[in-house]
PDB file of C-alpha atoms in Angstrom:
ATOM      1  CA  MET A  18      23.947   5.290   8.160  1.00 60.00           C
ATOM      2  CA  GLN A  19      24.610   1.831   6.835  1.00 66.00           C
ATOM      3  CA  GLN A  20      22.700   1.393   3.582  1.00 73.00           C
ATOM      4  CA  VAL A  21      21.044  -1.849   2.610  1.00 80.00           C
ATOM      5  CA  SER A  22      20.021  -2.171  -1.006  1.00 84.00           C
ATOM      6  CA  SER A  23      16.636  -3.520  -2.011  1.00 85.00           C
ATOM      7  CA  PHE A  24      18.392  -6.627  -3.357  1.00 85.00           C
ATOM      8  CA  GLN A  25      20.058  -7.247   0.013  1.00 86.00           C
ATOM      9  CA  LEU A  26      16.791  -6.690   1.828  1.00 87.00           C
ATOM     10  CA  ASP A  27      15.175  -9.202  -0.548  1.00 88.00           C
ATOM     11  CA  VAL A  28      17.800 -11.781   0.403  1.00 89.00           C
ATOM     12  CA  LEU A  29      17.239 -11.099   4.123  1.00 90.00           C
ATOM     13  CA  ASN A  30      13.493 -11.370   3.550  1.00 90.00           C
ATOM     14  CA  GLU A  31      14.018 -14.694   1.787  1.00 91.00           C
ATOM     15  CA  ILE A  32      16.118 -15.967   4.706  1.00 92.00           C
ATOM     16  CA  GLY A  33      13.240 -14.834   6.941  1.00 93.00           C
ATOM     17  CA  ASN A  34      10.750 -16.710   4.760  1.00 94.00           C
ATOM     18  CA  ILE A  35      12.748 -19.932   4.996  1.00 94.00           C
ATOM     19  CA  GLY A  36      12.857 -19.469   8.780  1.00 93.00           C
ATOM     20  CA  ALA A  37       9.099 -18.778   8.855  1.00 95.00           C
ATOM     21  CA  GLY A  38       8.384 -21.971   6.914  1.00 94.00           C
ATOM     22  CA  ASN A  39      10.495 -24.032   9.305  1.00 92.00           C
ATOM     23  CA  ALA A  40       8.943 -22.277  12.315  1.00 94.00           C
ATOM     24  CA  ALA A  41       5.428 -23.047  11.057  1.00 95.00           C
ATOM     25  CA  THR A  42       6.245 -26.763  10.725  1.00 93.00           C
ATOM     26  CA  ALA A  43       7.791 -26.859  14.205  1.00 93.00           C
ATOM     27  CA  LEU A  44       4.933 -24.866  15.796  1.00 94.00           C
ATOM     28  CA  SER A  45       2.348 -27.201  14.202  1.00 94.00           C
ATOM     29  CA  LEU A  46       4.125 -30.138  15.826  1.00 91.00           C
ATOM     30  CA  LEU A  47       4.377 -28.336  19.176  1.00 92.00           C
ATOM     31  CA  MET A  48       0.709 -27.297  19.289  1.00 92.00           C
ATOM     32  CA  GLY A  49      -0.707 -30.346  17.554  1.00 89.00           C
ATOM     33  CA  SER A  50      -2.672 -28.190  15.092  1.00 89.00           C
ATOM     34  CA  PRO A  51      -1.870 -26.494  11.756  1.00 93.00           C
ATOM     35  CA  VAL A  52       0.096 -23.254  11.972  1.00 95.00           C
ATOM     36  CA  ASP A  53       1.134 -21.049   9.076  1.00 96.00           C
ATOM     37  CA  MET A  54       3.580 -18.168   9.214  1.00 95.00           C
ATOM     38  CA  THR A  55       4.256 -15.458   6.635  1.00 94.00           C
ATOM     39  CA  LEU A  56       6.333 -12.273   6.560  1.00 93.00           C
ATOM     40  CA  PRO A  57       4.435  -9.428   4.864  1.00 90.00           C
ATOM     41  CA  TRP A  58       7.459  -7.132   5.055  1.00 90.00           C
ATOM     42  CA  THR A  59      10.981  -6.689   6.352  1.00 92.00           C
ATOM     43  CA  LYS A  60      12.659  -3.474   7.371  1.00 92.00           C
ATOM     44  CA  PHE A  61      16.253  -2.672   8.205  1.00 91.00           C
ATOM     45  CA  CYS A  62      16.668   0.492  10.283  1.00 91.00           C
ATOM     46  CA  PRO A  63      18.508   2.187  13.165  1.00 91.00           C
ATOM     47  CA  LEU A  64      17.606   0.902  16.644  1.00 90.00           C
ATOM     48  CA  GLU A  65      15.543   3.994  17.590  1.00 90.00           C
ATOM     49  CA  GLU A  66      13.349   3.558  14.544  1.00 92.00           C
ATOM     50  CA  GLY A  67      13.017  -0.157  15.316  1.00 92.00           C
ATOM     51  CA  CYS A  68      11.857   0.699  18.869  1.00 92.00           C
ATOM     52  CA  ALA A  69       9.160   2.932  17.433  1.00 92.00           C
ATOM     53  CA  LEU A  70       8.091   0.252  14.953  1.00 92.00           C
ATOM     54  CA  LEU A  71       7.597  -2.398  17.636  1.00 93.00           C
ATOM     55  CA  SER A  72       6.084  -0.183  20.335  1.00 91.00           C
ATOM     56  CA  ARG A  73       2.311   0.063  20.537  1.00 91.00           C
ATOM     57  CA  PRO A  74       1.367   3.011  22.746  1.00 91.00           C
ATOM     58  CA  ASP A  75      -0.857   2.199  25.767  1.00 93.00           C
ATOM     59  CA  GLU A  76      -1.096  -1.457  24.755  1.00 95.00           C
ATOM     60  CA  VAL A  77      -0.039  -4.418  26.848  1.00 95.00           C
ATOM     61  CA  GLY A  78       1.953  -7.107  25.123  1.00 96.00           C
ATOM     62  CA  VAL A  79       4.214 -10.087  25.507  1.00 97.00           C
ATOM     63  CA  GLY A  80       7.845 -10.202  24.442  1.00 97.00           C
ATOM     64  CA  VAL A  81      10.076 -13.252  24.225  1.00 97.00           C
ATOM     65  CA  GLN A  82      13.764 -12.466  23.934  1.00 95.00           C
ATOM     66  CA  VAL A  83      16.665 -14.779  23.195  1.00 95.00           C
ATOM     67  CA  GLY A  84      20.393 -14.202  22.904  1.00 93.00           C
ATOM     68  CA  LEU A  85      22.388 -15.555  19.973  1.00 92.00           C
ATOM     69  CA  ASP A  86      25.620 -17.466  20.501  1.00 89.00           C
ATOM     70  CA  GLY A  87      28.180 -19.017  18.200  1.00 90.00           C
ATOM     71  CA  SER A  88      29.471 -17.436  15.001  1.00 90.00           C
ATOM     72  CA  VAL A  89      26.533 -15.002  14.949  1.00 91.00           C
ATOM     73  CA  THR A  90      25.872 -13.058  18.141  1.00 92.00           C
ATOM     74  CA  GLY A  91      23.207 -10.561  19.069  1.00 93.00           C
ATOM     75  CA  ARG A  92      19.667 -10.642  20.349  1.00 93.00           C
ATOM     76  CA  MET A  93      16.170 -11.369  19.064  1.00 95.00           C
ATOM     77  CA  LEU A  94      12.799 -10.213  20.341  1.00 96.00           C
ATOM     78  CA  LEU A  95       9.415 -11.606  19.327  1.00 97.00           C
ATOM     79  CA  THR A  96       6.379  -9.573  20.380  1.00 97.00           C
ATOM     80  CA  PHE A  97       2.629 -10.231  20.440  1.00 95.00           C
ATOM     81  CA  ASP A  98      -0.247  -8.144  21.663  1.00 95.00           C
ATOM     82  CA  GLU A  99      -1.956  -9.649  24.693  1.00 95.00           C
ATOM     83  CA  ALA A 100      -4.982 -10.997  22.781  1.00 95.00           C
ATOM     84  CA  SER A 101      -2.731 -12.815  20.289  1.00 96.00           C
ATOM     85  CA  ALA A 102      -0.645 -14.326  23.090  1.00 96.00           C
ATOM     86  CA  LEU A 103      -3.836 -15.578  24.768  1.00 96.00           C
ATOM     87  CA  HIS A 104      -5.070 -17.002  21.451  1.00 95.00           C
ATOM     88  CA  ILE A 105      -1.811 -18.946  21.094  1.00 96.00           C
ATOM     89  CA  LEU A 106      -2.286 -20.366  24.590  1.00 96.00           C
ATOM     90  CA  LEU A 107      -5.828 -21.436  23.643  1.00 94.00           C
ATOM     91  CA  ALA A 108      -4.430 -23.229  20.581  1.00 94.00           C
ATOM     92  CA  PHE A 109      -2.467 -25.525  22.894  1.00 93.00           C
ATOM     93  CA  GLY A 110      -5.816 -27.013  24.006  1.00 91.00           C
ATOM     94  CA  ASP A 111      -5.719 -29.608  26.786  1.00 90.00           C
ATOM     95  CA  MET A 112      -1.916 -29.578  26.847  1.00 89.00           C
ATOM     96  CA  LEU A 113      -2.126 -26.349  28.857  1.00 92.00           C
ATOM     97  CA  PRO A 114      -4.564 -26.462  31.779  1.00 90.00           C
ATOM     98  CA  GLU A 115      -4.168 -22.726  32.580  1.00 92.00           C
ATOM     99  CA  LYS A 116      -4.429 -20.201  29.740  1.00 92.00           C
ATOM    100  CA  ASP A 117      -3.213 -17.350  31.878  1.00 93.00           C
ATOM    101  CA  LEU A 118      -0.257 -15.137  30.948  1.00 95.00           C
ATOM    102  CA  ASP A 119       0.916 -15.130  34.556  1.00 93.00           C
ATOM    103  CA  ASN A 120       0.858 -18.913  34.849  1.00 95.00           C
ATOM    104  CA  GLU A 121       4.320 -20.488  34.838  1.00 95.00           C
ATOM    105  CA  MET A 122       3.474 -23.313  32.427  1.00 96.00           C
ATOM    106  CA  ALA A 123       1.675 -20.948  30.024  1.00 97.00           C
ATOM    107  CA  ARG A 124       4.644 -18.579  30.051  1.00 97.00           C
ATOM    108  CA  SER A 125       6.977 -21.497  29.435  1.00 97.00           C
ATOM    109  CA  ALA A 126       4.851 -22.547  26.415  1.00 96.00           C
ATOM    110  CA  LEU A 127       5.029 -19.002  24.987  1.00 97.00           C
ATOM    111  CA  MET A 128       8.790 -18.926  25.556  1.00 97.00           C
ATOM    112  CA  GLU A 129       9.025 -22.156  23.583  1.00 95.00           C
ATOM    113  CA  VAL A 130       7.029 -20.518  20.747  1.00 96.00           C
ATOM    114  CA  GLY A 131       9.503 -17.614  20.774  1.00 96.00           C
ATOM    115  CA  ASN A 132      12.426 -20.006  20.948  1.00 94.00           C
ATOM    116  CA  ILE A 133      11.157 -21.896  17.895  1.00 94.00           C
ATOM    117  CA  VAL A 134      10.519 -18.749  15.840  1.00 95.00           C
ATOM    118  CA  ALA A 135      13.896 -17.202  16.719  1.00 94.00           C
ATOM    119  CA  GLY A 136      15.690 -20.547  16.368  1.00 93.00           C
ATOM    120  CA  SER A 137      14.189 -21.156  12.915  1.00 93.00           C
ATOM    121  CA  PHE A 138      15.366 -17.748  11.730  1.00 94.00           C
ATOM    122  CA  VAL A 139      18.831 -18.247  13.219  1.00 93.00           C
ATOM    123  CA  THR A 140      19.105 -21.661  11.556  1.00 92.00           C
ATOM    124  CA  ALA A 141      18.120 -20.220   8.161  1.00 93.00           C
ATOM    125  CA  LEU A 142      20.603 -17.367   8.616  1.00 92.00           C
ATOM    126  CA  SER A 143      23.455 -19.588   9.753  1.00 91.00           C
ATOM    127  CA  GLU A 144      22.866 -21.959   6.806  1.00 90.00           C
ATOM    128  CA  PHE A 145      23.076 -18.981   4.464  1.00 91.00           C
ATOM    129  CA  LEU A 146      26.277 -17.800   6.164  1.00 91.00           C
ATOM    130  CA  LYS A 147      27.631 -21.358   6.431  1.00 89.00           C
ATOM    131  CA  ALA A 148      28.201 -20.584  10.099  1.00 89.00           C
ATOM    132  CA  SER A 149      27.071 -22.152  13.349  1.00 87.00           C
ATOM    133  CA  ALA A 150      24.752 -20.218  15.660  1.00 90.00           C
ATOM    134  CA  TRP A 151      22.170 -21.039  18.283  1.00 88.00           C
ATOM    135  CA  CYS A 152      19.801 -19.368  20.751  1.00 91.00           C
ATOM    136  CA  SER A 153      20.386 -19.044  24.483  1.00 91.00           C
ATOM    137  CA  PRO A 154      17.464 -19.857  26.853  1.00 92.00           C
ATOM    138  CA  PRO A 155      14.528 -17.431  26.320  1.00 95.00           C
ATOM    139  CA  THR A 156      13.049 -14.981  28.788  1.00 95.00           C
ATOM    140  CA  LEU A 157       9.534 -13.546  28.736  1.00 97.00           C
ATOM    141  CA  VAL A 158       8.148 -10.134  29.643  1.00 96.00           C
ATOM    142  CA  HIS A 159       4.458  -9.252  29.971  1.00 96.00           C
ATOM    143  CA  ASP A 160       3.966  -5.508  30.238  1.00 95.00           C
ATOM    144  CA  TYR A 161       3.093  -2.344  28.312  1.00 95.00           C
ATOM    145  CA  PHE A 162       4.938  -2.330  24.962  1.00 95.00           C
ATOM    146  CA  ASP A 163       6.350   1.094  25.846  1.00 90.00           C
ATOM    147  CA  ALA A 164       7.782  -0.314  29.054  1.00 90.00           C
ATOM    148  CA  PHE A 165       9.755  -3.193  27.587  1.00 93.00           C
ATOM    149  CA  VAL A 166      10.347  -2.945  23.818  1.00 93.00           C
ATOM    150  CA  CYS A 167      13.079  -0.299  23.771  1.00 88.00           C
ATOM    151  CA  THR A 168      14.688  -1.554  26.981  1.00 88.00           C
ATOM    152  CA  VAL A 169      14.962  -5.085  25.621  1.00 86.00           C
ATOM    153  CA  MET A 170      16.130  -3.911  22.197  1.00 85.00           C
ATOM    154  CA  VAL A 171      18.844  -1.675  23.613  1.00 81.00           C
ATOM    155  CA  SER A 172      19.974  -3.666  26.673  1.00 78.00           C
ATOM    156  CA  GLY A 173      22.878  -5.961  25.989  1.00 62.00           C
ATOM    157  CA  CYS A 174      23.198  -4.416  22.530  1.00 60.00           C
ATOM    158  CA  GLN A 175      25.822  -1.772  23.292  1.00 65.00           C
ATOM    159  CA  ASP A 176      27.640  -2.711  20.128  1.00 75.00           C
ATOM    160  CA  THR A 177      24.506  -2.790  17.990  1.00 81.00           C
ATOM    161  CA  ASP A 178      23.168   0.180  16.057  1.00 84.00           C
ATOM    162  CA  TYR A 179      20.760  -1.475  13.664  1.00 89.00           C
ATOM    163  CA  VAL A 180      17.795  -3.777  13.739  1.00 92.00           C
ATOM    164  CA  LEU A 181      16.156  -6.010  11.192  1.00 93.00           C
ATOM    165  CA  VAL A 182      12.392  -6.087  11.767  1.00 95.00           C
ATOM    166  CA  PHE A 183      10.210  -8.826  10.306  1.00 95.00           C
ATOM    167  CA  LYS A 184       6.486  -8.125  10.370  1.00 95.00           C
ATOM    168  CA  THR A 185       5.000 -11.566  10.819  1.00 95.00           C
ATOM    169  CA  GLU A 186       1.552 -13.082  10.447  1.00 95.00           C
ATOM    170  CA  LEU A 187       0.827 -16.289  12.269  1.00 94.00           C
ATOM    171  CA  GLN A 188      -2.230 -18.294  11.332  1.00 95.00           C
ATOM    172  CA  VAL A 189      -3.249 -20.285  14.372  1.00 93.00           C
ATOM    173  CA  GLY A 190      -6.623 -21.926  14.994  1.00 86.00           C
ATOM    174  CA  GLY A 191      -8.351 -20.068  12.132  1.00 88.00           C
ATOM    175  CA  LYS A 192      -7.124 -16.627  13.224  1.00 93.00           C
ATOM    176  CA  VAL A 193      -4.407 -14.398  11.798  1.00 95.00           C
ATOM    177  CA  LEU A 194      -2.168 -13.010  14.549  1.00 95.00           C
ATOM    178  CA  HIS A 195       0.161 -10.079  13.964  1.00 91.00           C
ATOM    179  CA  SER A 196       3.534 -10.089  15.599  1.00 95.00           C
ATOM    180  CA  ASP A 197       7.001  -8.598  15.182  1.00 96.00           C
ATOM    181  CA  LEU A 198      10.350 -10.303  15.146  1.00 96.00           C
ATOM    182  CA  ALA A 199      13.332  -8.011  15.708  1.00 95.00           C
ATOM    183  CA  PHE A 200      16.914  -9.110  15.171  1.00 94.00           C
ATOM    184  CA  MET A 201      19.658  -6.962  16.708  1.00 93.00           C
ATOM    185  CA  PRO A 202      22.991  -8.374  15.494  1.00 92.00           C
ATOM    186  CA  ALA A 203      26.239  -7.497  17.294  1.00 91.00           C
ATOM    187  CA  GLU A 204      28.449  -5.232  15.211  1.00 88.00           C
ATOM    188  CA  ASP A 205      30.876  -7.945  14.035  1.00 89.00           C
ATOM    189  CA  SER A 206      27.991 -10.278  13.163  1.00 91.00           C
ATOM    190  CA  PHE A 207      26.277  -7.440  11.330  1.00 88.00           C
ATOM    191  CA  ARG A 208      29.450  -6.897   9.270  1.00 87.00           C
ATOM    192  CA  MET A 209      29.694 -10.619   8.576  1.00 90.00           C
ATOM    193  CA  ILE A 210      26.102 -10.688   7.296  1.00 90.00           C
ATOM    194  CA  MET A 211      26.621  -7.593   5.161  1.00 87.00           C
ATOM    195  CA  ASN A 212      29.817  -9.069   3.701  1.00 88.00           C
ATOM    196  CA  ALA A 213      27.964 -12.249   2.833  1.00 89.00           C
ATOM    197  CA  LEU A 214      25.296 -10.122   1.132  1.00 85.00           C
ATOM    198  CA  GLY A 215      27.977  -8.211  -0.748  1.00 79.00           C
ATOM    199  CA  ALA A 216      27.367  -4.889   1.053  1.00 54.00           C
ATOM    200  CA  THR A 217      29.932  -2.134   0.916  1.00 45.00           C
ATOM    201  CA  GLY A 218      28.317   0.176   3.465  1.00 44.00           C
ATOM    202  CA  GLY A 219      27.344   3.767   2.951  1.00 41.00           C
TER     203      GLY A 219
ATOM    204  CA  MET B  26       7.146 -51.553  36.062  1.00 68.00           C
ATOM    205  CA  GLY B  27       8.373 -49.211  33.296  1.00 88.00           C
ATOM    206  CA  LYS B  28      11.983 -48.173  32.973  1.00 95.00           C
ATOM    207  CA  LYS B  29      12.910 -45.140  35.084  1.00 97.00           C
ATOM    208  CA  ILE B  30      13.571 -41.911  33.186  1.00 98.00           C
ATOM    209  CA  LEU B  31      14.995 -38.556  34.307  1.00 98.00           C
ATOM    210  CA  VAL B  32      13.803 -35.663  32.117  1.00 98.00           C
ATOM    211  CA  VAL B  33      16.145 -32.649  31.871  1.00 98.00           C
ATOM    212  CA  ASP B  34      15.067 -29.387  30.197  1.00 97.00           C
ATOM    213  CA  ASP B  35      15.097 -25.761  31.342  1.00 96.00           C
ATOM    214  CA  ALA B  36      11.595 -25.195  29.921  1.00 95.00           C
ATOM    215  CA  ALA B  37       8.851 -26.367  32.286  1.00 96.00           C
ATOM    216  CA  PHE B  38       6.476 -26.808  29.352  1.00 96.00           C
ATOM    217  CA  MET B  39       8.901 -29.076  27.475  1.00 95.00           C
ATOM    218  CA  ARG B  40       9.503 -31.166  30.618  1.00 96.00           C
ATOM    219  CA  MET B  41       5.754 -31.564  31.007  1.00 95.00           C
ATOM    220  CA  MET B  42       5.238 -32.520  27.334  1.00 94.00           C
ATOM    221  CA  LEU B  43       8.081 -35.018  27.289  1.00 95.00           C
ATOM    222  CA  SER B  44       7.089 -36.555  30.631  1.00 96.00           C
ATOM    223  CA  ASP B  45       3.549 -36.933  29.314  1.00 94.00           C
ATOM    224  CA  HIS B  46       4.717 -38.654  26.092  1.00 93.00           C
ATOM    225  CA  LEU B  47       7.009 -41.002  28.031  1.00 96.00           C
ATOM    226  CA  THR B  48       4.422 -41.874  30.692  1.00 96.00           C
ATOM    227  CA  LYS B  49       1.809 -42.665  28.038  1.00 94.00           C
ATOM    228  CA  ALA B  50       4.359 -44.929  26.328  1.00 95.00           C
ATOM    229  CA  GLY B  51       4.767 -46.944  29.541  1.00 96.00           C
ATOM    230  CA  PHE B  52       7.946 -45.414  30.995  1.00 97.00           C
ATOM    231  CA  GLU B  53       8.175 -44.117  34.546  1.00 97.00           C
ATOM    232  CA  VAL B  54       9.391 -40.514  34.803  1.00 98.00           C
ATOM    233  CA  VAL B  55      11.092 -40.571  38.218  1.00 98.00           C
ATOM    234  CA  GLY B  56      12.355 -37.002  38.176  1.00 98.00           C
ATOM    235  CA  GLN B  57      12.839 -33.753  36.320  1.00 98.00           C
ATOM    236  CA  ALA B  58      15.701 -31.258  36.306  1.00 98.00           C
ATOM    237  CA  GLU B  59      15.860 -27.699  34.969  1.00 97.00           C
ATOM    238  CA  ASN B  60      19.584 -27.539  34.298  1.00 97.00           C
ATOM    239  CA  GLY B  61      22.690 -29.671  34.024  1.00 97.00           C
ATOM    240  CA  ALA B  62      23.831 -29.128  37.598  1.00 98.00           C
ATOM    241  CA  VAL B  63      20.485 -30.281  39.041  1.00 98.00           C
ATOM    242  CA  ALA B  64      20.508 -33.197  36.567  1.00 98.00           C
ATOM    243  CA  ILE B  65      23.789 -34.517  38.020  1.00 98.00           C
ATOM    244  CA  ILE B  66      22.449 -34.339  41.583  1.00 98.00           C
ATOM    245  CA  LYS B  67      19.189 -36.051  40.582  1.00 98.00           C
ATOM    246  CA  TYR B  68      21.018 -38.714  38.573  1.00 98.00           C
ATOM    247  CA  LYS B  69      23.087 -39.691  41.625  1.00 98.00           C
ATOM    248  CA  GLU B  70      20.023 -39.638  43.856  1.00 98.00           C
ATOM    249  CA  LEU B  71      17.522 -41.414  41.581  1.00 98.00           C
ATOM    250  CA  ARG B  72      19.788 -43.678  39.488  1.00 98.00           C
ATOM    251  CA  PRO B  73      17.416 -43.687  36.486  1.00 98.00           C
ATOM    252  CA  ASP B  74      17.708 -46.200  33.615  1.00 98.00           C
ATOM    253  CA  MET B  75      17.731 -43.339  31.107  1.00 97.00           C
ATOM    254  CA  VAL B  76      18.113 -39.573  30.917  1.00 98.00           C
ATOM    255  CA  THR B  77      16.664 -37.245  28.279  1.00 98.00           C
ATOM    256  CA  MET B  78      18.969 -34.227  28.217  1.00 97.00           C
ATOM    257  CA  ASP B  79      18.326 -30.779  26.754  1.00 96.00           C
ATOM    258  CA  ILE B  80      21.420 -29.031  25.351  1.00 94.00           C
ATOM    259  CA  THR B  81      21.028 -25.291  25.919  1.00 92.00           C
ATOM    260  CA  MET B  82      20.270 -24.596  29.578  1.00 94.00           C
ATOM    261  CA  PRO B  83      21.310 -21.967  32.123  1.00 93.00           C
ATOM    262  CA  GLU B  84      23.776 -22.776  34.941  1.00 94.00           C
ATOM    263  CA  MET B  85      25.205 -25.869  33.228  1.00 96.00           C
ATOM    264  CA  ASP B  86      24.471 -27.006  29.676  1.00 94.00           C
ATOM    265  CA  GLY B  87      23.571 -30.527  28.637  1.00 96.00           C
ATOM    266  CA  ILE B  88      26.945 -31.417  27.132  1.00 96.00           C
ATOM    267  CA  GLN B  89      28.781 -30.628  30.353  1.00 97.00           C
ATOM    268  CA  ALA B  90      26.162 -32.592  32.299  1.00 98.00           C
ATOM    269  CA  VAL B  91      26.639 -35.634  30.015  1.00 98.00           C
ATOM    270  CA  LYS B  92      30.391 -35.532  30.667  1.00 97.00           C
ATOM    271  CA  GLU B  93      29.870 -35.321  34.443  1.00 98.00           C
ATOM    272  CA  ILE B  94      27.240 -38.064  34.550  1.00 98.00           C
ATOM    273  CA  LYS B  95      29.418 -40.365  32.404  1.00 98.00           C
ATOM    274  CA  LYS B  96      32.336 -39.726  34.797  1.00 97.00           C
ATOM    275  CA  PHE B  97      30.145 -40.823  37.707  1.00 97.00           C
ATOM    276  CA  ASP B  98      28.544 -43.717  35.809  1.00 98.00           C
ATOM    277  CA  PRO B  99      30.195 -44.764  32.527  1.00 97.00           C
ATOM    278  CA  ALA B 100      27.184 -47.000  31.796  1.00 97.00           C
ATOM    279  CA  ALA B 101      24.700 -44.080  31.954  1.00 97.00           C
ATOM    280  CA  ARG B 102      22.243 -44.023  29.044  1.00 97.00           C
ATOM    281  CA  ILE B 103      21.503 -40.524  27.803  1.00 97.00           C
ATOM    282  CA  VAL B 104      19.477 -39.257  24.839  1.00 97.00           C
ATOM    283  CA  MET B 105      19.986 -35.625  23.853  1.00 96.00           C
ATOM    284  CA  CYS B 106      17.069 -33.269  23.073  1.00 94.00           C
ATOM    285  CA  SER B 107      18.270 -30.701  20.577  1.00 88.00           C
ATOM    286  CA  ALA B 108      16.732 -27.736  18.823  1.00 84.00           C
ATOM    287  CA  MET B 109      17.222 -27.085  15.118  1.00 74.00           C
ATOM    288  CA  GLY B 110      20.718 -26.008  14.106  1.00 72.00           C
ATOM    289  CA  GLN B 111      22.485 -27.728  16.995  1.00 78.00           C
ATOM    290  CA  GLN B 112      24.100 -30.534  14.955  1.00 81.00           C
ATOM    291  CA  GLN B 113      27.576 -29.553  16.118  1.00 84.00           C
ATOM    292  CA  MET B 114      26.542 -29.704  19.765  1.00 88.00           C
ATOM    293  CA  VAL B 115      24.756 -33.011  19.222  1.00 90.00           C
ATOM    294  CA  MET B 116      27.992 -34.451  17.796  1.00 92.00           C
ATOM    295  CA  GLU B 117      29.885 -33.199  20.837  1.00 94.00           C
ATOM    296  CA  ALA B 118      27.333 -34.813  23.156  1.00 94.00           C
ATOM    297  CA  ILE B 119      27.537 -38.132  21.272  1.00 95.00           C
ATOM    298  CA  GLN B 120      31.326 -38.012  21.581  1.00 95.00           C
ATOM    299  CA  ALA B 121      30.868 -37.372  25.304  1.00 95.00           C
ATOM    300  CA  GLY B 122      28.811 -40.558  25.545  1.00 95.00           C
ATOM    301  CA  ALA B 123      25.190 -39.739  24.669  1.00 96.00           C
ATOM    302  CA  ARG B 124      23.505 -42.584  22.777  1.00 95.00           C
ATOM    303  CA  ASP B 125      21.112 -40.759  20.464  1.00 94.00           C
ATOM    304  CA  PHE B 126      19.234 -37.499  19.996  1.00 93.00           C
ATOM    305  CA  ILE B 127      15.710 -36.251  19.403  1.00 93.00           C
ATOM    306  CA  VAL B 128      14.862 -32.903  17.874  1.00 90.00           C
ATOM    307  CA  LYS B 129      12.475 -30.432  19.498  1.00 89.00           C
ATOM    308  CA  PRO B 130       9.552 -29.988  19.217  1.00 89.00           C
ATOM    309  CA  PHE B 131       8.973 -33.642  19.992  1.00 88.00           C
ATOM    310  CA  ASP B 132       7.415 -36.168  17.672  1.00 88.00           C
ATOM    311  CA  VAL B 133       5.944 -38.850  19.965  1.00 89.00           C
ATOM    312  CA  THR B 134       6.911 -41.780  17.717  1.00 91.00           C
ATOM    313  CA  ARG B 135      10.501 -40.613  17.445  1.00 91.00           C
ATOM    314  CA  VAL B 136      10.764 -40.013  21.212  1.00 93.00           C
ATOM    315  CA  VAL B 137       9.565 -43.529  22.048  1.00 93.00           C
ATOM    316  CA  GLN B 138      11.778 -45.047  19.342  1.00 94.00           C
ATOM    317  CA  ALA B 139      14.932 -43.252  20.534  1.00 94.00           C
ATOM    318  CA  VAL B 140      14.342 -43.990  24.213  1.00 95.00           C
ATOM    319  CA  THR B 141      13.505 -47.646  23.554  1.00 94.00           C
ATOM    320  CA  LYS B 142      16.597 -48.058  21.374  1.00 94.00           C
ATOM    321  CA  ALA B 143      18.852 -46.389  23.944  1.00 93.00           C
ATOM    322  CA  LEU B 144      17.532 -48.735  26.636  1.00 93.00           C
ATOM    323  CA  SER B 145      18.017 -51.908  24.591  1.00 88.00           C
TER     324      SER B 145
END
């Protein structure tokens, strides 16, 4: 298995922190109320382990996935449990008349949240790599975690074996919401990142 | 009567937010489009004074749509709506004829300023 040293993981975590800071600023502007975002921990692991980390047995959740284009390709998935997703919708206040996860406008607002979080991370990563990368339009799934997490993580990632998981905490409207951000880089992008971090592989 | 604006974005929520900001600022949002291809059709049909154009969209992206709209109407006034990290694409859109850009999520003051400037 590809080894990532604690130093390299620290750098990836720092890139994640820069992305989280930018995401918090952008989300505050989007929702019109203060939002904070922190990353308690980051883990780099094989895809199967990542699936297990993000899955929450018998729980319903929401996942927003985006593709990455440009010099860095791959896929990102942001997940929330249902209660957290509903709390985010409430934080939009009057901007969103329907706070229902099956409502088109509410789903679009959540996709924009996912787009901002993923986009902020991609921007921080591409600045570190001095490369250009951007997100493709997001899609949203509302289902049991078990039913969508592994499918989303594996589909379209035939050339991906590893995942970088950021445990995230979002402070919205006086509540701390737990969510996961998974980054599945394509193999060549993964190598590019590891080269930039000075990895030799193991 | 406010100037007529066509709002183009694949995200329904962003179209709603931007239309709301523009309407409150005195502009008339005459139409919305969810991708570049629909934007071209609506531009020809509605002949708006201004278009706000998202960059990353399915079917046809905003840069391609700017090129097509400018081919049809070289005087078309278009302001790009970009996400973070899309500087390169914004430059391409400006070269294709877009007048300015605003960064998502939208800051109301900046939106009104950019649209007003592009219309002047």
